[in-house]
Amino acid sequence: MSEQVTAGDIAAAFLERCGVEHAFGVISIHNMPILDAIARRNKIRFIPARSEGGAVNMADASARVRGGLGVAISSTGTAAGNACGAVVEAITAGTPLLHLTGQIESEHLDRNKGFIHEAPDQVGMLGAAGKGAFRVWSPDTMLGTLREAVRLAFTPPMGPVSVEIPIDVQRGLTAMPLSVDPLPVLTPQPDQASIEALADALVDKKRVMLWLGGGARHATDPVARLANLGFGVVTSVQGRGVLPGDDQQSLGAFNLQPAAEEFYSTCDAMLVVGSRLRSNETLTYKLKLPDPLYQIDADPRAEGRAYPVDMFICGDAAISLEHLADRLKGRFTPDKGFTRDIQGAREGAEAGMRKALGPYNEVVDAVLDAVPRDFVWVRDITLSNTIWGNRLPPLDGPRDGVHALGGGIGQGLPMGIGAALGVQAEGRKTLILAGDGGFAVTLGELATAKQENADIAILLMNDGGYGVIKNIADAHYGGRRAYVDILGPDWGVLCDSLGIPHWRVDTAGDISGVLKRAFEVDGPALIEVDMSSIGEFAQAFAGPPVKTAPDEK
């Protein structure tokens, strides 16, 4: 007779076969059978976060830097609701993530009896926030449901999938299946005739740009081949590092600056790969891109969604670009001055950005000087990231950068913890850039960082509130700065209470040395930058850039 185990054991065994090394969550009465199984089997490290949203952020970032499945575990009802904001971030980023949540006893489900931890239509709530949601109805259907959830999470366009499991199902007994392997995921194959047509359309072009998004992060090899053929590369913020940011063919993520737009006007084609051309990176879809414009995406619904395109190919980015490079090898000859012009545009775009920094140029230079080449760069939504952190320092690899893609503040700290735990066994350091306002949103996770010895250095830009909202109030609300000044803790005292090293810096020139000291710490360290002492940015950032008077074709 087959061994009888709990459905919680099946869940734990399945996660192990999915290659999961870390799971993040908050233990509660309605998820204990799963967490008990994880603890007994002792093959997955469980990270007890201080909030369900923080746990999902950690799982999201861990998956982004490692390239595998992120796993978060929450309880039911309010706890599942707490996870939803971070689930929205994960779907915005296209992160394959499995969110397991408990549920009340099956006999009381969907009866609106006011059962403790019950939420009306929890599956509907979670499905609306993410890519999908399922309920496990019995111990015998645990494995099949989890398999389908993970298959869906990895099927392009990738995203988070939630599974709710009633507590009686979790602890119910069933036979251990002979195999608990995940299902294969079908990779969208491009039509070869379409690839041939695209190659024919590009073969006589001389100044071709690739615009790479997060959907091309696994396409480093064919992108390098095309760059070697003479293609230029510009990326979205999510696509940074697909080609190393300081490669001679790379414009980096300087994708919407005036110098970049002027450069685009000299190009004779652009191929967009795995990018949604999001509003905040295209001047709300008014950035002038090269003509003709071609598109490759694994999602057939992406065709022409943001910009009309001359040709669309549905297919995996890496496979499609590999075939394209094969067909252009020995046939494509770029303009001899194209590489020089790419670098000129990059230098012009960076110079324009630095004009806005004023005294914070020294902060940028300090970071450039201090960070090791293989560091992981995690950023919250804060003025400093929006103005410069999304573009500098250059990143070597596509999984070296993590940021709050959906624009929600406060996610930088838990993301930094998840990223660090994913890479620190390799000896890599993680640097978090955050503002004091956003940092306060998930402040409790600082204790998680200490307890788990997350190898993070935090660069906390302290301006005493919501800096970007102050600028928006000045620009659009007559200078009425309502509700933007918030009380924060004494960061030194807070860090001391947790045994976390803390430095307060009021001179930009001191940051490089302090950063280097922070990187020597085994575990978390916090550097507080007193922005009031350093001064104002030369140009106030008051929201995503837009074109107020777009040129007409």
Coordinates of C-alpha atoms in Angstrom, one line a residue:
M1 CA 0.0 0.0 0.0
S2 CA 1.3 3.5 -0.9
E3 CA 2.6 5.6 2.0
Q4 CA -0.1 7.9 3.4
V5 CA 1.0 11.5 3.9
T6 CA -0.8 14.8 4.5
A7 CA -1.6 17.1 1.6
G8 CA 0.8 19.5 3.2
D9 CA 3.6 17.0 2.7
I10 CA 2.7 16.7 -1.0
A11 CA 2.9 20.5 -1.3
A12 CA 6.3 20.6 0.3
A13 CA 7.6 17.7 -1.8
F14 CA 6.3 19.4 -5.0
L15 CA 8.0 22.7 -4.1
E16 CA 11.3 20.8 -3.6
R17 CA 10.9 19.3 -7.1
C18 CA 10.4 22.8 -8.5
G19 CA 13.8 23.7 -7.3
V20 CA 12.6 26.0 -4.5
E21 CA 15.3 26.8 -1.9
H22 CA 13.5 29.6 -0.1
A23 CA 9.8 30.2 0.8
F24 CA 8.6 33.4 2.5
G25 CA 5.5 34.0 4.6
V26 CA 3.8 34.5 7.9
I27 CA 2.8 31.4 9.9
S28 CA -0.8 31.2 11.0
I29 CA -3.4 28.7 12.2
H30 CA -4.7 28.2 8.6
N31 CA -1.3 27.4 6.9
M32 CA 0.4 25.3 9.7
P33 CA 0.1 21.9 8.0
I34 CA 2.1 23.1 5.0
L35 CA 4.7 24.9 7.1
D36 CA 4.9 21.9 9.4
A37 CA 5.7 19.7 6.4
I38 CA 8.3 22.2 5.2
A39 CA 9.9 22.2 8.6
R40 CA 9.9 18.4 9.0
R41 CA 11.3 17.8 5.6
N42 CA 14.0 20.5 6.2
K43 CA 14.9 21.0 2.5
I44 CA 13.4 24.5 2.0
R45 CA 14.4 27.4 4.1
F46 CA 11.3 29.3 5.3
I47 CA 11.8 33.0 5.9
P48 CA 9.2 34.4 8.5
A49 CA 8.4 37.8 7.2
R50 CA 6.6 40.5 9.3
S51 CA 3.9 41.0 6.8
E52 CA 2.2 39.1 4.0
G53 CA 2.9 41.8 1.5
G54 CA 6.5 41.8 2.5
A55 CA 6.7 38.0 2.1
V56 CA 5.3 38.2 -1.5
N57 CA 7.8 41.0 -2.3
M58 CA 10.6 38.8 -1.0
A59 CA 9.5 35.9 -3.0
D60 CA 9.1 38.1 -6.1
A61 CA 12.6 39.5 -5.8
S62 CA 14.1 36.1 -5.1
A63 CA 12.6 34.8 -8.3
R64 CA 13.8 37.8 -10.3
V65 CA 17.4 37.4 -9.3
R66 CA 17.5 33.6 -9.5
G67 CA 15.3 33.0 -12.5
G68 CA 13.1 30.3 -10.8
L69 CA 9.8 30.1 -9.0
G70 CA 9.1 32.5 -6.1
V71 CA 7.0 31.0 -3.3
A72 CA 5.0 33.0 -0.7
I73 CA 2.8 31.4 2.0
S74 CA 0.0 33.4 3.8
S75 CA -3.0 32.7 5.8
T76 CA -6.6 33.3 4.7
G77 CA -8.9 36.2 4.8
T78 CA -7.3 39.5 5.9
A79 CA -3.9 37.9 5.5
A80 CA -4.6 37.0 1.9
G81 CA -5.8 40.5 1.3
N82 CA -2.6 41.9 2.8
A83 CA -0.7 40.0 0.1
C84 CA -2.6 41.4 -2.8
G85 CA -0.6 44.6 -3.3
A86 CA 2.6 42.7 -3.7
V87 CA 0.8 40.2 -6.0
V88 CA 0.0 43.2 -8.2
E89 CA 3.7 44.1 -8.3
A90 CA 4.6 40.6 -9.3
I91 CA 2.2 40.5 -12.2
T92 CA 3.4 43.9 -13.3
A93 CA 6.9 42.5 -13.4
G94 CA 5.9 39.2 -15.0
T95 CA 7.4 37.2 -12.1
P96 CA 6.6 33.4 -11.9
L97 CA 5.4 33.2 -8.4
L98 CA 3.2 30.7 -6.4
H99 CA 1.2 32.2 -3.6
L100 CA -0.1 29.5 -1.2
T101 CA -2.8 30.7 1.2
G102 CA -4.9 28.9 3.7
Q103 CA -8.7 28.7 3.8
I104 CA -11.2 27.9 6.5
E105 CA -12.7 24.4 6.9
S106 CA -14.4 23.1 3.8
E107 CA -17.8 22.5 5.5
H108 CA -18.0 26.3 6.3
L109 CA -16.8 27.6 2.9
D110 CA -18.8 30.0 0.9
R111 CA -21.7 30.1 3.4
N112 CA -21.2 33.7 4.7
K113 CA -21.4 32.5 8.3
G114 CA -18.9 34.9 9.7
F115 CA -16.3 32.2 10.2
I116 CA -13.0 33.5 11.6
H117 CA -10.5 34.4 8.8
E118 CA -13.2 34.0 6.2
A119 CA -13.2 36.4 3.2
P120 CA -16.0 36.6 0.6
D121 CA -14.8 35.2 -2.8
Q122 CA -11.2 35.0 -1.8
V123 CA -10.3 33.2 -5.0
G124 CA -11.9 36.0 -7.0
M125 CA -9.9 38.6 -5.1
L126 CA -6.6 36.8 -5.6
G127 CA -7.4 36.0 -9.2
A128 CA -8.1 39.7 -9.9
A129 CA -4.8 40.8 -8.4
G130 CA -2.7 38.2 -10.1
K131 CA -2.6 35.9 -13.2
G132 CA -5.0 33.3 -11.7
A133 CA -6.2 31.6 -8.6
F134 CA -7.4 28.1 -7.7
R135 CA -8.9 26.2 -4.8
V136 CA -7.8 22.7 -3.8
W137 CA -10.9 20.7 -3.0
S138 CA -9.4 17.6 -1.6
P139 CA -6.1 16.0 -0.6
D140 CA -6.2 13.9 -3.8
T141 CA -6.3 17.0 -6.0
M142 CA -3.5 18.9 -4.2
L143 CA -0.8 17.9 -6.6
G144 CA -2.7 18.4 -9.8
T145 CA -3.8 21.9 -8.7
L146 CA -0.3 22.9 -7.7
R147 CA 1.1 21.6 -11.0
E148 CA -1.4 23.6 -13.0
A149 CA -0.8 26.7 -11.0
V150 CA 3.0 26.5 -11.5
R151 CA 2.5 25.7 -15.2
L152 CA 0.3 28.8 -15.5
A153 CA 2.8 31.0 -13.6
F154 CA 5.6 30.0 -16.0
T155 CA 3.5 30.2 -19.2
P156 CA 4.2 33.5 -21.0
P157 CA 3.2 36.1 -20.1
M158 CA 4.5 34.9 -16.7
G159 CA 2.9 36.0 -13.5
P160 CA 1.8 35.1 -9.9
V161 CA -0.8 32.5 -9.3
S162 CA -2.5 31.9 -6.0
V163 CA -3.8 28.7 -4.6
E164 CA -6.1 28.5 -1.5
I165 CA -6.2 25.3 0.5
P166 CA -8.7 24.7 3.2
I167 CA -7.1 23.7 6.5
D168 CA -8.8 20.3 6.6
V169 CA -7.5 19.6 3.1
Q170 CA -4.0 20.5 4.1
R171 CA -3.9 18.0 7.0
G172 CA -5.9 15.4 5.2
L173 CA -4.2 12.1 4.2
T174 CA -3.6 10.7 0.8
A175 CA -1.1 8.5 -1.0
M176 CA 2.2 10.0 -1.9
P177 CA 2.3 10.1 -5.7
L178 CA 5.1 8.2 -7.5
S179 CA 6.2 11.5 -9.1
V180 CA 5.7 15.0 -7.9
D181 CA 7.5 16.7 -10.8
P182 CA 6.1 19.9 -12.3
L183 CA 4.4 19.9 -15.7
P184 CA 6.4 21.0 -18.7
V185 CA 5.8 24.5 -20.0
L186 CA 5.4 25.1 -23.7
T187 CA 7.7 27.7 -25.2
P188 CA 6.0 29.8 -27.9
Q189 CA 7.8 29.0 -31.1
P190 CA 8.1 31.7 -33.7
D191 CA 6.9 31.2 -37.3
Q192 CA 10.0 30.6 -39.4
A193 CA 8.5 32.4 -42.4
S194 CA 7.9 35.4 -40.3
I195 CA 11.5 35.4 -39.0
E196 CA 12.7 35.1 -42.6
A197 CA 10.5 38.1 -43.6
L198 CA 11.9 40.1 -40.6
A199 CA 15.4 39.3 -41.6
D200 CA 14.7 40.4 -45.2
A201 CA 13.2 43.7 -43.9
L202 CA 16.3 44.4 -41.8
V203 CA 19.1 43.1 -44.0
D204 CA 19.5 46.4 -45.9
K205 CA 19.1 48.6 -42.9
K206 CA 22.2 50.3 -41.4
R207 CA 21.1 51.8 -38.1
V208 CA 18.9 49.3 -36.3
M209 CA 18.0 49.5 -32.6
L210 CA 16.7 46.8 -30.3
W211 CA 14.4 47.9 -27.5
L212 CA 14.6 45.1 -24.9
G213 CA 12.2 44.7 -22.0
G214 CA 11.8 42.2 -19.2
G215 CA 10.5 39.6 -21.5
A216 CA 14.0 39.4 -23.1
R217 CA 16.0 38.8 -19.9
H218 CA 16.7 35.3 -20.9
A219 CA 17.9 36.3 -24.4
T220 CA 21.5 37.5 -23.5
D221 CA 23.3 35.2 -26.0
P222 CA 21.3 36.1 -29.1
V223 CA 21.2 39.8 -28.1
A224 CA 25.0 39.7 -27.9
R225 CA 25.2 38.1 -31.3
L226 CA 23.0 40.9 -32.8
A227 CA 25.1 43.6 -31.0
N228 CA 28.2 42.0 -32.5
L229 CA 26.6 42.2 -36.0
G230 CA 26.1 46.0 -35.4
F231 CA 22.6 46.4 -33.8
G232 CA 22.2 49.0 -31.2
V233 CA 20.5 48.2 -27.9
V234 CA 18.3 50.3 -25.6
T235 CA 16.4 48.8 -22.7
S236 CA 13.4 49.4 -20.5
V237 CA 14.3 49.6 -16.8
Q238 CA 13.2 46.0 -16.4
G239 CA 15.4 45.0 -19.3
R240 CA 18.7 46.4 -18.0
G241 CA 21.7 44.2 -18.3
V242 CA 20.4 41.9 -21.1
L243 CA 23.4 43.4 -22.8
P244 CA 26.0 44.8 -20.2
G245 CA 25.1 48.4 -19.6
D246 CA 28.5 49.7 -20.6
D247 CA 28.8 47.7 -23.9
Q248 CA 29.7 49.9 -26.8
Q249 CA 26.5 49.0 -28.6
S250 CA 24.3 49.9 -25.6
L251 CA 22.4 53.0 -24.9
G252 CA 21.5 51.5 -21.5
A253 CA 18.2 52.4 -20.1
F254 CA 18.5 56.0 -21.3
N255 CA 15.4 55.4 -23.4
L256 CA 13.4 58.6 -23.3
Q257 CA 15.8 61.5 -22.7
P258 CA 15.9 64.2 -25.4
A259 CA 19.3 63.0 -26.6
A260 CA 17.9 59.5 -27.0
E261 CA 14.9 60.7 -28.9
E262 CA 17.1 62.8 -31.2
F263 CA 19.3 59.8 -31.8
Y264 CA 16.2 57.6 -32.7
S265 CA 15.5 60.0 -35.5
T266 CA 18.7 58.9 -37.2
C267 CA 17.9 55.2 -37.0
D268 CA 16.2 53.4 -39.8
A269 CA 14.4 50.6 -37.8
M270 CA 13.6 49.5 -34.3
L271 CA 12.8 46.0 -33.1
V272 CA 10.9 45.9 -29.8
V273 CA 11.4 42.6 -27.9
G274 CA 9.6 41.5 -24.7
S275 CA 8.6 45.1 -23.8
R276 CA 5.3 46.7 -23.2
L277 CA 6.7 50.2 -24.0
R278 CA 5.2 51.4 -20.7
S279 CA 3.8 54.9 -20.3
N280 CA 6.5 56.1 -17.9
E281 CA 9.3 55.1 -20.4
T282 CA 7.7 56.5 -23.5
L283 CA 6.4 59.9 -22.5
T284 CA 3.0 58.4 -22.2
Y285 CA 3.3 56.8 -25.7
K286 CA 4.4 60.0 -27.4
L287 CA 8.1 59.3 -27.6
K288 CA 9.1 59.2 -31.2
L289 CA 10.5 55.8 -32.1
P290 CA 12.3 54.8 -35.3
D291 CA 10.2 53.9 -38.3
P292 CA 9.6 51.1 -39.3
L293 CA 8.8 49.5 -35.9
Y294 CA 8.8 45.7 -35.5
Q295 CA 7.8 43.7 -32.5
I296 CA 8.5 40.2 -31.0
D297 CA 6.6 39.1 -28.0
A298 CA 5.6 35.7 -26.4
D299 CA 2.1 37.2 -25.7
P300 CA 0.0 37.4 -28.9
R301 CA -2.1 40.1 -27.2
A302 CA 0.9 42.4 -27.1
E303 CA 0.7 43.1 -30.8
G304 CA 0.5 46.9 -31.4
R305 CA -0.8 47.5 -27.9
A306 CA 1.2 50.6 -27.1
Y307 CA 2.5 51.6 -30.6
P308 CA 1.3 50.5 -34.0
V309 CA 3.9 48.1 -35.6
D310 CA 4.8 47.2 -39.1
M311 CA 5.4 43.5 -38.3
F312 CA 4.6 41.3 -35.3
I313 CA 6.1 37.9 -34.4
C314 CA 4.6 35.8 -31.6
G315 CA 7.4 33.8 -30.1
D316 CA 9.9 33.3 -27.3
A317 CA 12.4 36.2 -27.3
A318 CA 15.6 34.1 -27.1
I319 CA 14.5 31.6 -29.8
S320 CA 13.3 34.3 -32.1
L321 CA 16.4 36.4 -31.8
E322 CA 18.6 33.4 -32.3
H323 CA 16.9 32.5 -35.5
L324 CA 17.1 36.2 -36.6
A325 CA 20.8 36.3 -35.9
D326 CA 21.3 33.1 -37.9
R327 CA 19.6 34.6 -40.9
L328 CA 21.5 37.9 -40.7
K329 CA 25.0 36.5 -40.1
G330 CA 27.2 37.6 -43.0
R331 CA 24.4 39.6 -44.6
F332 CA 24.0 42.7 -42.3
T333 CA 26.4 45.6 -42.6
P334 CA 25.8 48.5 -40.2
D335 CA 26.7 52.1 -40.7
K336 CA 30.3 52.7 -39.8
G337 CA 29.5 55.6 -37.5
F338 CA 26.6 53.9 -35.7
T339 CA 28.5 52.7 -32.7
R340 CA 30.1 56.1 -32.2
D341 CA 26.6 57.7 -32.4
I342 CA 25.2 55.3 -29.8
Q343 CA 27.9 56.3 -27.4
G344 CA 27.4 59.9 -28.2
A345 CA 23.7 59.6 -27.5
R346 CA 24.3 57.8 -24.2
E347 CA 26.8 60.4 -23.1
G348 CA 24.4 63.2 -24.0
A349 CA 21.5 61.5 -22.2
E350 CA 23.6 60.9 -19.1
A351 CA 24.8 64.5 -19.2
G352 CA 21.2 65.7 -19.4
M353 CA 20.3 63.5 -16.4
R354 CA 23.2 64.8 -14.4
K355 CA 22.2 68.4 -14.9
A356 CA 19.1 67.6 -12.8
L357 CA 21.2 66.2 -9.9
G358 CA 23.0 69.2 -8.7
P359 CA 24.9 68.2 -5.5
Y360 CA 23.7 64.6 -5.9
N361 CA 26.1 64.0 -8.7
E362 CA 28.6 63.3 -5.9
V363 CA 26.2 60.7 -4.5
V364 CA 26.0 58.9 -7.9
D365 CA 29.8 59.0 -8.2
A366 CA 30.1 57.6 -4.7
V367 CA 27.9 54.7 -5.6
L368 CA 29.7 54.1 -8.9
D369 CA 33.0 54.1 -6.9
A370 CA 31.9 51.9 -4.1
V371 CA 29.8 49.1 -5.5
P372 CA 31.4 45.8 -6.5
R373 CA 30.9 44.8 -10.1
D374 CA 28.6 41.9 -9.4
F375 CA 26.4 43.6 -6.9
V376 CA 22.5 43.5 -7.0
W377 CA 20.8 46.8 -7.3
V378 CA 17.4 47.0 -5.6
R379 CA 15.4 50.3 -5.6
D380 CA 12.3 51.5 -4.0
I381 CA 10.1 54.3 -5.4
T382 CA 12.0 57.4 -4.4
L383 CA 13.3 60.6 -6.0
S384 CA 16.8 59.4 -6.2
N385 CA 15.9 56.2 -8.0
T386 CA 13.5 57.9 -10.4
I387 CA 16.1 60.5 -11.4
W388 CA 19.2 58.4 -11.6
G389 CA 18.9 54.9 -9.9
N390 CA 16.9 53.5 -12.8
R391 CA 19.7 54.2 -15.2
L392 CA 23.0 54.1 -13.2
P393 CA 25.2 52.2 -12.3
P394 CA 25.4 50.1 -15.4
L395 CA 24.4 46.5 -14.8
D396 CA 26.3 43.5 -16.1
G397 CA 23.4 41.0 -16.1
P398 CA 19.7 40.9 -16.6
R399 CA 19.0 39.7 -13.1
D400 CA 21.2 42.2 -11.3
G401 CA 18.5 44.8 -10.9
V402 CA 15.2 44.8 -9.0
H403 CA 12.8 47.7 -8.6
A404 CA 9.2 48.4 -7.8
L405 CA 8.0 48.2 -11.4
G406 CA 4.4 49.0 -10.5
G407 CA 5.2 52.2 -8.7
G408 CA 4.1 51.3 -5.2
I409 CA 6.3 52.7 -2.4
G410 CA 7.7 50.7 0.4
Q411 CA 8.6 47.5 -1.5
G412 CA 12.3 48.1 -1.7
L413 CA 13.3 46.7 1.7
P414 CA 11.5 43.4 1.4
M415 CA 12.6 43.0 -2.2
G416 CA 16.1 43.7 -1.1
I417 CA 15.9 40.9 1.5
G418 CA 14.5 38.4 -1.0
A419 CA 17.2 39.3 -3.5
A420 CA 20.0 39.1 -1.0
L421 CA 18.9 35.7 0.3
G422 CA 18.8 34.5 -3.3
V423 CA 22.4 35.5 -4.2
Q424 CA 24.5 35.9 -1.0
A425 CA 25.6 32.3 -1.0
E426 CA 27.5 33.3 -4.1
G427 CA 29.3 36.0 -2.2
R428 CA 27.4 38.8 -3.9
K429 CA 26.2 42.0 -2.1
T430 CA 22.9 43.7 -2.4
L431 CA 22.4 47.5 -2.2
I432 CA 19.0 49.0 -1.5
L433 CA 18.2 52.5 -2.5
A434 CA 15.1 53.8 -0.6
G435 CA 13.5 57.0 0.7
D436 CA 12.5 57.5 4.3
G437 CA 8.8 57.8 3.4
G438 CA 8.6 54.5 1.5
F439 CA 10.9 52.7 3.9
A440 CA 8.4 53.4 6.7
V441 CA 5.7 51.4 4.9
T442 CA 7.5 48.1 5.4
L443 CA 9.7 49.1 8.3
G444 CA 9.0 45.9 10.2
E445 CA 10.9 43.9 7.7
L446 CA 14.1 45.4 9.0
A447 CA 13.8 42.9 11.8
T448 CA 13.4 40.1 9.2
A449 CA 16.6 41.3 7.6
K450 CA 18.5 41.0 10.9
Q451 CA 17.0 37.7 11.9
E452 CA 17.8 36.1 8.6
N453 CA 21.2 37.9 8.3
A454 CA 20.3 39.3 4.8
D455 CA 23.4 40.7 3.3
I456 CA 22.0 44.1 2.4
A457 CA 23.4 47.6 2.6
I458 CA 20.6 50.2 2.7
L459 CA 21.2 53.7 1.3
L460 CA 18.3 55.6 2.9
M461 CA 17.7 59.0 1.3
N462 CA 16.1 61.0 4.2
D463 CA 14.2 64.1 3.2
G464 CA 11.7 64.0 6.0
G465 CA 8.7 62.8 4.0
Y466 CA 7.3 62.3 0.5
G467 CA 9.7 64.3 -1.7
V468 CA 8.2 63.6 -5.0
I469 CA 4.7 64.5 -3.7
K470 CA 6.1 67.8 -2.5
N471 CA 7.4 68.5 -6.0
I472 CA 4.0 67.6 -7.5
A473 CA 2.3 69.9 -5.1
D474 CA 4.6 72.7 -6.0
A475 CA 4.1 72.2 -9.7
H476 CA 0.4 71.4 -9.9
Y477 CA -1.3 72.4 -6.6
G478 CA -0.1 76.0 -6.1
G479 CA 2.6 74.9 -3.6
R480 CA 0.1 73.5 -1.1
R481 CA 2.1 70.7 0.4
A482 CA -0.6 68.8 2.1
Y483 CA 0.2 65.6 4.2
V484 CA 3.7 65.2 2.9
D485 CA 5.7 65.7 6.1
I486 CA 5.8 62.5 8.2
L487 CA 7.5 61.7 11.4
G488 CA 10.2 59.0 11.2
P489 CA 12.2 57.3 13.9
D490 CA 15.6 58.1 15.0
W491 CA 17.2 55.7 12.5
G492 CA 20.4 55.3 14.6
V493 CA 18.4 54.3 17.7
L494 CA 16.2 52.0 15.7
C495 CA 19.2 50.2 14.1
D496 CA 20.9 50.0 17.5
S497 CA 17.8 48.2 18.9
L498 CA 18.2 45.5 16.3
G499 CA 22.0 45.3 16.3
I500 CA 22.3 46.8 12.8
P501 CA 25.3 49.0 12.0
H502 CA 24.2 52.6 11.1
W503 CA 25.9 55.6 9.7
R504 CA 24.5 59.1 9.2
V505 CA 26.0 61.1 6.4
D506 CA 25.5 64.8 5.7
T507 CA 28.3 65.3 3.1
A508 CA 28.1 63.6 -0.2
G509 CA 31.8 63.2 -0.4
D510 CA 31.7 60.8 2.6
I511 CA 29.3 58.3 1.1
S512 CA 31.8 56.2 -0.9
G513 CA 33.9 55.4 2.1
V514 CA 30.9 54.6 4.3
L515 CA 29.4 52.4 1.6
K516 CA 32.6 50.4 1.3
R517 CA 32.5 49.9 5.1
A518 CA 28.8 48.8 4.9
F519 CA 29.7 46.3 2.2
E520 CA 32.2 44.7 4.7
V521 CA 29.4 44.0 7.2
D522 CA 28.1 40.4 7.3
G523 CA 24.4 41.1 7.3
P524 CA 22.3 44.3 7.1
A525 CA 23.7 47.8 7.4
L526 CA 22.0 51.1 7.0
I527 CA 23.5 54.4 5.7
E528 CA 21.2 57.4 6.3
V529 CA 21.8 60.3 3.9
D530 CA 20.6 63.6 5.3
M531 CA 19.3 65.3 2.2
S532 CA 18.5 68.6 4.0
S533 CA 22.3 69.0 4.5
I534 CA 23.3 68.0 1.0
G535 CA 20.7 70.3 -0.6
E536 CA 18.1 70.3 -3.3
F537 CA 18.2 68.6 -6.7
A538 CA 19.0 71.1 -9.4
Q539 CA 15.7 70.3 -11.2
A540 CA 12.7 69.2 -9.3
F541 CA 11.1 65.9 -10.4
A542 CA 7.3 66.3 -10.4
G543 CA 6.1 63.0 -11.8
P544 CA 6.7 60.9 -14.9
P545 CA 7.9 63.0 -17.9
V546 CA 5.3 63.8 -20.6
K547 CA 5.1 65.6 -23.8
T548 CA 2.8 68.6 -23.3
A549 CA 2.8 69.6 -27.0
P550 CA 3.7 66.5 -29.1
D551 CA 4.9 67.1 -32.6
E552 CA 2.5 65.8 -35.3
K553 CA 3.8 63.7 -38.1

